[in-house]
Amino acid sequence: MITPQYLLTLQAIERRLLWLATNMIHHANRVRPNPDGSKIGGHQASSASVVSIMTALYFHFLQAGDRVSIKPHASPVFHAAQYLLGQLPKEYLTTLRAYQGLQAYPSRTKDPSPVDFSTGSVGLGAVAPAFAALAHRYGKAHFDHVTSRRFVSLIGDAELDEGNVWEAVLEPSLGGLGNLLWIVDLNRQSLDRVVPGMKVKLLQAMFHDSGWQVLEAKYGRALQRVFAQPGGQLLRRRIDEMSNEEYQSLLSLPGAELRPKLVDVGGRDEIGLVELLQTTPDDKLPALFANLGGHDLPELIGVLEESEREPHKPTVLFAYTIKGWGLPLMGDPLNHSKLLTPEEIEALRAKLEIPQDDLWATFGPDTVQGRLCATAARRIYPANAAAPVTLSANIIPDELAIRTTGALSTQQAFGQTLMAISRKPELADRVVTASPDVATSTNLSGWILKSGVFGNAATAPRPDEEQPHLSWQYSPQGQHIELGISEMNLFMMLGMFGLSTDLCGQQLIPIGTVYDPFVCRGLDALIYGLYSGAKFIFAGTPSGVSLSPEGGAHQSTVTPSLGAELPNLNAYEPAFAQELSWIMAEALRQCCRADGRSTYLRLSTKLINQTLLEPALARIGRSALHEQVLAGGYRLVDWRDHAERNAAQPLVQIAASGAMIPEAVAAARLLQAQGINANVLNLTSARHLFESWRAADRPGRDPLSWLIPPDERGAPIVTIHDGASHALAWLGSVYGAPMVPLGVDGFGQSGARADLYRYFGIDAESIAGAGQRALAR
């Protein structure tokens, strides 16, 4: 029951949020020194449209364990709410968009106050809580206890234009998430315009048909009372049928100008409307006309409470709002990036009764508003919150016991590492795998058959009667999540499960598989997860033109660059099973460390004779080789091991990664036969080598000394990659050596592997020829 006094208190907080958010943006743009004159920006109008929703959420509705994603342009309102709740020190209010200050958009890793979900790229923060709610469901089923409760997204209506939103809505594994609530800020204005003919009913039908509960807060209680009067449906029909452009154009009109336009239907006055509105004076008419549900606290709270009555479906709430609500720029079709003038700010300050000598005033602890803020803070952020359950990196072995003999591909070895994990219960209990309908073809079958699929047995696919040994068992204790064919959903799921320690109180180690060329299909979500600080593991497999019969659409070339350049990511491209055993164990440890990174494994289905590793293992020693593999590379072939070595002969360094190692070794033998010494440098992680080079750019440091000793640093280098040649081309710059980079610099095609290697110049003969040319320079 909302009493009149309680409503007045909430409205006072609502007004203070409006002021604080607006003034933060004003201060950043017009008060704080701006030495280089760059546009600071901010979104006063977009922030204003959600002030009422944020008031209802943070000061009435939310409870401990609720996780909230805030639409990017509402960042100032979020910071204002955190300030009133005592979660943000006052000095930060003047730092919006400043270095080490409040971020332009909510950031888990860079903002000083607690942020559940980073937002910024529209559509991604919107769906993140859905996959976090799935992590909640998984954690609850496996460990019984979680610290999370409900997952809420405050979404800008233009975010529903993003395709990833509908990929998530249609994802079967997200069905039935009764603790998921999306609130759409339906202000019907985007960055450049008032959106014409927004098809809200169509959007609502799409959600409904996807199994969602659909609610709306369209009209406030004042308009609802008028609608209930005789003739009231005429006004409702007039507003319902009004175009978005017309509605926005009428918002800023004074009552005397608004009235004739409002009662004009088809070019003449509608007598019923005239009579209905004659009891509403001109000075009250604009407020009545603008009384939408998204700005009416009793209506909002009532619909929010209604959302909790459906425990078996996710809920979407369409809250009709006005962009720029409560500000002079309300109704301006181009108000998205507009700023109030200093004169307008002063008038707003006076209207909202903000003390002139305390522009950042909060509420005193003894005021009714201050007490409500304190109560809300204790409810949302309790002092006795349970600590998350984590897994110590110390329990993870240095390597995983897998077969390392014979002919193996790294994709096969990857499947074996998962089986090795399954034999260590304390570790395996925390591992969950996922794939976008490619589990079998990426060697997850053994893990799935042993660990099962997470889901409801009653809704599982029918068993394969012809191949019962391939039938998957679905249960709440399963540890694999099979997604639809959406790489975006895969990386969003990996990211949110990789944040499960913070979001749900139970640490999970998510491991995903995806065809390597389609890493790019999910790149936005991958970047989002890394930016948010998530820790997970994913294998891109198969990769490169080594997947020769599949053709160019399935042959990846640019993914090594992504692995090398994305922050918060380790990237490896192993050639041998033993390498992957060490790398996978390190990837698991990274997931358990507070400062750990995610890990990308670029793998292949190409069979490689594992005996090629044996000479290096004997020469370097197991412990040292382990260390060098994780550091990024080692000397697989050392010219000094050759039976007919001759130091007077010229030397070529052949550096290769992953599937190209056999060709590199064969090329070294060809050169040796021609009287040219050749080393083969196996680069297990070009990224780590590059980082070592950068870190060694200080006096007294010697980069990559274990790979290239001082007496060999003038030798030319040939790099070979089953990917774009530039990914390894930097290696010659380390010591200023002549350089010939080989790789796949065009789109692939179907064919035999040998044909494609020859076409792209990455076969053994081409590599040896490149070495000869390098020496001749």
Short mmCIF file of C-alpha atoms in Angstrom, two decimals, residues 2 11 16 91 219 262 305 310-311 317 321 323-324 339 352 391 396 399 414 422 491 520 533 565 617:
data_model
loop_
_atom_site.label_atom_id
_atom_site.label_comp_id
_atom_site.label_asym_id
_atom_site.label_seq_id
_atom_site.Cartn_x
_atom_site.Cartn_y
_atom_site.Cartn_z
CA ILE A 2 1.47 3.33 -1.09
CA GLN A 11 8.64 12.00 -5.47
CA ARG A 16 16.62 14.97 -6.50
CA GLU A 91 33.61 13.99 -4.67
CA TYR A 219 -0.76 5.69 -18.77
CA LEU A 262 -5.84 17.82 -28.68
CA GLU A 305 4.88 -5.88 -8.20
CA GLU A 310 4.52 -15.10 -12.71
CA PRO A 311 7.29 -17.38 -11.42
CA LEU A 317 7.59 -4.39 -19.05
CA THR A 321 8.21 7.60 -20.95
CA LYS A 323 12.68 11.85 -23.30
CA GLY A 324 13.70 14.96 -21.41
CA LEU A 339 22.46 20.38 -23.05
CA LEU A 352 13.45 21.76 -7.71
CA LEU A 391 37.82 -22.56 -6.19
CA ILE A 396 44.62 -27.54 -10.39
CA GLU A 399 49.13 -30.73 -16.51
CA PHE A 414 41.14 -30.78 -26.28
CA SER A 422 35.99 -35.08 -15.41
CA PHE A 491 30.00 -15.62 -25.79
CA CYS A 520 33.88 -13.13 -35.43
CA GLY A 533 36.25 -8.76 -16.35
CA GLU A 565 45.02 -7.80 -29.47
CA LEU A 617 61.56 -32.53 -24.94
#
